[in-house]
Amino acid sequence: MIDLHCHLDLYSNPGRIVDECVRRELYVLSVTNTPSAWAATNRLSMRHKRIKTALGLHPVLAKERISELPLFDKLINETRYIGEIGLDGSKECKEYWHEQTKVFTHILSMCQRSSDKKIISIHSRNASKEVLDGLEIFSRAGKFILHWYSGSLAQLKRAIDLDCWFSINPMMLKSAKGRKLAKMMPANKVLLESDGPFTQQKGIPLKPWDTDIVLNQLSEIWYISSIEAGRRVMSNFRELLK
Ligand code: MN
């Protein structure tokens, strides 16, 4: 199975999580929140071909880490995978909206200039319109995966028109709104994520293999068995990598 948005480096025991992912033959997109975290996070899993480490600069850290953009540029050719990047329109993050847009725009323009087609995991909490405005401008930056999409239905339609992918985690489908959004997402664009260790169940951080929970939830939305849902998601994943 797959987990296309997971913070492996932020678990208290990353080595053991990596070992278990390998044992279970999971495909994992290990995202990072700062360019300075990339090298050590990449070392955690570089021997394992199913785990890829993405280079990112999280919008919530945009002000604090904008000075790491030159390091981002230096590392961009080391990997095809970018994330976590994006914008966050929450009240406490609006204060440094200027830095957020500067970081986001810079990264998208760098991706657009790079020779390979990047696969990009994107955060859009309370900022789906502004994120999509950016993706529209830099539409050739790569393949976009909207991680934990929670915007409006109108913006979701725009995202679909922009050919976005969607990674869904178990928390998203707990609310009626989340299920409604998931139902509207094209089934051939749906991927799975855990967003661990930020997501929890009964106080315990979700692990990459807990994306199995999403398959059960998707089987209800798609009116198919969870095995069939799993096949669909794996075929989407293979398509993404093309
Ligand atoms: Mn995340």
Short mmCIF file of C-alpha atoms in Angstrom, two decimals, residues 48-229:
data_model
loop_
_atom_site.label_atom_id
_atom_site.label_comp_id
_atom_site.label_asym_id
_atom_site.label_seq_id
_atom_site.Cartn_x
_atom_site.Cartn_y
_atom_site.Cartn_z
CA HIS A 48 15.00 1.54 0.52
CA LYS A 49 13.70 2.22 -2.96
CA ARG A 50 10.02 2.34 -1.99
CA ILE A 51 10.57 5.32 0.35
CA LYS A 52 11.25 8.70 -1.29
CA THR A 53 12.23 11.84 0.59
CA ALA A 54 10.65 15.11 -0.55
CA LEU A 55 12.31 18.51 -0.21
CA GLY A 56 10.01 21.09 1.42
CA LEU A 57 9.50 24.31 3.28
CA HIS A 58 6.28 24.27 5.28
CA PRO A 59 4.15 27.45 5.04
CA VAL A 60 3.82 27.65 8.82
CA LEU A 61 7.63 27.93 9.00
CA ALA A 62 7.89 30.39 6.09
CA LYS A 63 8.91 33.38 8.17
CA GLU A 64 11.30 31.51 10.42
CA ARG A 65 13.01 29.59 7.59
CA ILE A 66 12.85 31.87 4.54
CA SER A 67 16.63 32.11 4.88
CA GLU A 68 16.81 28.45 3.83
CA LEU A 69 15.56 29.15 0.29
CA PRO A 70 19.13 29.15 -1.14
CA LEU A 71 19.59 25.67 0.40
CA PHE A 72 16.32 24.62 -1.21
CA ASP A 73 17.66 25.74 -4.59
CA LYS A 74 20.90 23.87 -4.02
CA LEU A 75 19.08 20.63 -3.25
CA ILE A 76 16.29 20.78 -5.83
CA ASN A 77 18.06 18.54 -8.34
CA GLU A 78 18.67 15.85 -5.70
CA THR A 79 15.06 14.65 -5.79
CA ARG A 80 11.99 14.49 -7.99
CA TYR A 81 9.78 14.94 -4.92
CA ILE A 82 8.82 18.29 -3.38
CA GLY A 83 6.86 18.87 -0.14
CA GLU A 84 5.59 19.91 2.21
CA ILE A 85 4.99 23.31 0.64
CA GLY A 86 1.91 25.52 0.27
CA LEU A 87 0.04 28.32 1.98
CA ASP A 88 -1.81 28.53 5.29
CA GLY A 89 -4.52 31.18 5.67
CA SER A 90 -5.20 30.50 9.36
CA LYS A 91 -5.34 33.59 11.55
CA GLU A 92 -2.01 32.96 13.28
CA CYS A 93 -0.24 32.44 9.94
CA LYS A 94 -1.74 35.45 8.17
CA GLU A 95 0.74 37.73 9.96
CA TYR A 96 3.49 36.45 7.73
CA TRP A 97 1.45 35.95 4.57
CA HIS A 98 4.02 37.98 2.64
CA GLU A 99 6.81 35.50 3.48
CA GLN A 100 4.50 32.56 2.77
CA THR A 101 3.65 33.73 -0.74
CA LYS A 102 7.29 34.58 -1.42
CA VAL A 103 8.42 31.07 -0.43
CA PHE A 104 5.57 29.31 -2.27
CA THR A 105 6.03 31.31 -5.48
CA HIS A 106 9.78 30.87 -5.41
CA ILE A 107 9.52 27.10 -5.00
CA LEU A 108 6.91 26.72 -7.75
CA SER A 109 9.02 28.79 -10.14
CA MET A 110 12.11 26.68 -9.34
CA CYS A 111 10.11 23.49 -9.99
CA GLN A 112 8.84 24.89 -13.26
CA ARG A 113 12.43 25.64 -14.35
CA SER A 114 13.76 22.20 -13.42
CA SER A 115 14.19 19.58 -16.13
CA ASP A 116 12.26 16.75 -14.44
CA LYS A 117 8.55 16.66 -13.76
CA LYS A 118 8.30 17.16 -9.99
CA ILE A 119 5.73 15.44 -7.80
CA ILE A 120 4.63 18.06 -5.27
CA SER A 121 2.71 17.59 -1.99
CA ILE A 122 0.80 20.76 -1.12
CA HIS A 123 -0.77 22.18 2.06
CA SER A 124 -3.73 24.52 1.49
CA ARG A 125 -5.48 24.99 4.87
CA ASN A 126 -7.74 28.06 4.72
CA ALA A 127 -5.96 29.08 1.52
CA SER A 128 -7.25 26.80 -1.23
CA LYS A 129 -8.08 29.71 -3.55
CA GLU A 130 -4.66 31.30 -3.19
CA VAL A 131 -2.88 27.96 -3.58
CA LEU A 132 -4.81 27.21 -6.76
CA ASP A 133 -4.05 30.72 -8.08
CA GLY A 134 -0.36 29.80 -7.70
CA LEU A 135 -0.75 26.40 -9.35
CA GLU A 136 -2.57 28.04 -12.25
CA ILE A 137 0.33 30.43 -12.84
CA PHE A 138 2.96 27.67 -12.52
CA SER A 139 0.90 24.92 -14.12
CA ARG A 140 3.99 23.28 -15.63
CA ALA A 141 5.80 23.02 -12.27
CA GLY A 142 4.90 19.33 -11.95
CA LYS A 143 2.19 17.00 -10.72
CA PHE A 144 0.30 18.52 -7.81
CA ILE A 145 -1.02 16.48 -4.90
CA LEU A 146 -3.32 18.47 -2.64
CA HIS A 147 -2.68 16.98 0.77
CA TRP A 148 -5.61 17.01 3.28
CA TYR A 149 -7.76 19.19 1.03
CA SER A 150 -10.40 20.95 3.15
CA GLY A 151 -11.49 23.91 1.00
CA SER A 152 -14.81 24.69 -0.65
CA LEU A 153 -16.56 22.63 -3.30
CA ALA A 154 -16.09 25.48 -5.80
CA GLN A 155 -12.32 25.45 -5.27
CA LEU A 156 -12.31 21.66 -5.47
CA LYS A 157 -13.84 21.91 -8.95
CA ARG A 158 -11.04 24.29 -9.89
CA ALA A 159 -8.46 21.85 -8.51
CA ILE A 160 -9.97 19.05 -10.59
CA ASP A 161 -9.78 21.25 -13.71
CA LEU A 162 -6.12 21.90 -12.89
CA ASP A 163 -5.55 18.12 -12.93
CA CYS A 164 -4.64 17.94 -9.24
CA TRP A 165 -4.29 14.71 -7.29
CA PHE A 166 -5.66 14.32 -3.77
CA SER A 167 -4.10 12.47 -0.84
CA ILE A 168 -6.69 11.50 1.75
CA ASN A 169 -6.06 10.62 5.41
CA PRO A 170 -8.29 8.90 7.98
CA MET A 171 -9.11 12.16 9.83
CA MET A 172 -10.54 13.82 6.73
CA LEU A 173 -13.31 11.30 6.27
CA LYS A 174 -14.54 11.60 9.83
CA SER A 175 -16.53 14.75 9.04
CA ALA A 176 -19.54 14.97 6.73
CA LYS A 177 -17.81 17.76 4.79
CA GLY A 178 -14.69 15.64 4.31
CA ARG A 179 -16.75 12.74 2.97
CA LYS A 180 -18.63 15.06 0.64
CA LEU A 181 -15.36 16.42 -0.75
CA ALA A 182 -13.93 12.92 -1.15
CA LYS A 183 -17.03 11.83 -3.06
CA MET A 184 -16.48 14.67 -5.52
CA MET A 185 -12.82 13.87 -6.11
CA PRO A 186 -12.29 11.90 -9.33
CA ALA A 187 -11.68 8.29 -8.23
CA ASN A 188 -8.69 8.07 -10.56
CA LYS A 189 -6.99 10.98 -8.76
CA VAL A 190 -7.31 9.71 -5.19
CA LEU A 191 -4.21 8.70 -3.20
CA LEU A 192 -3.68 7.88 0.48
CA GLU A 193 -1.73 9.60 3.23
CA SER A 194 -1.30 9.34 6.99
CA ASP A 195 0.18 12.82 7.71
CA GLY A 196 1.67 11.08 10.73
CA PRO A 197 2.72 11.82 13.36
CA PHE A 198 0.43 14.91 13.26
CA THR A 199 -2.71 12.82 12.93
CA GLN A 200 -3.71 10.66 15.86
CA GLN A 201 -6.17 8.01 16.80
CA LYS A 202 -6.99 7.60 20.50
CA GLY A 203 -3.96 9.75 21.32
CA ILE A 204 -1.54 7.56 19.34
CA PRO A 205 0.10 9.01 16.20
CA LEU A 206 -1.04 7.35 12.98
CA LYS A 207 1.61 5.29 11.20
CA PRO A 208 2.14 5.02 7.42
CA TRP A 209 0.41 1.61 7.32
CA ASP A 210 -2.71 3.08 8.95
CA THR A 211 -3.72 4.35 5.49
CA ASP A 212 -5.58 1.02 5.39
CA ILE A 213 -8.31 2.80 7.38
CA VAL A 214 -8.89 5.13 4.41
CA LEU A 215 -9.45 2.14 2.12
CA ASN A 216 -12.33 0.97 4.30
CA GLN A 217 -13.81 4.47 4.24
CA LEU A 218 -13.33 4.77 0.45
CA SER A 219 -15.00 1.43 -0.14
CA GLU A 220 -18.18 2.93 1.38
CA ILE A 221 -17.95 6.09 -0.72
CA TRP A 222 -17.21 4.21 -3.94
CA TYR A 223 -19.60 1.29 -3.28
CA ILE A 224 -16.88 -1.29 -3.88
CA SER A 225 -14.95 -3.67 -1.62
CA SER A 226 -11.90 -2.37 0.22
CA ILE A 227 -9.75 -4.80 -1.82
CA GLU A 228 -11.12 -3.24 -4.99
CA ALA A 229 -10.54 0.25 -3.51
#
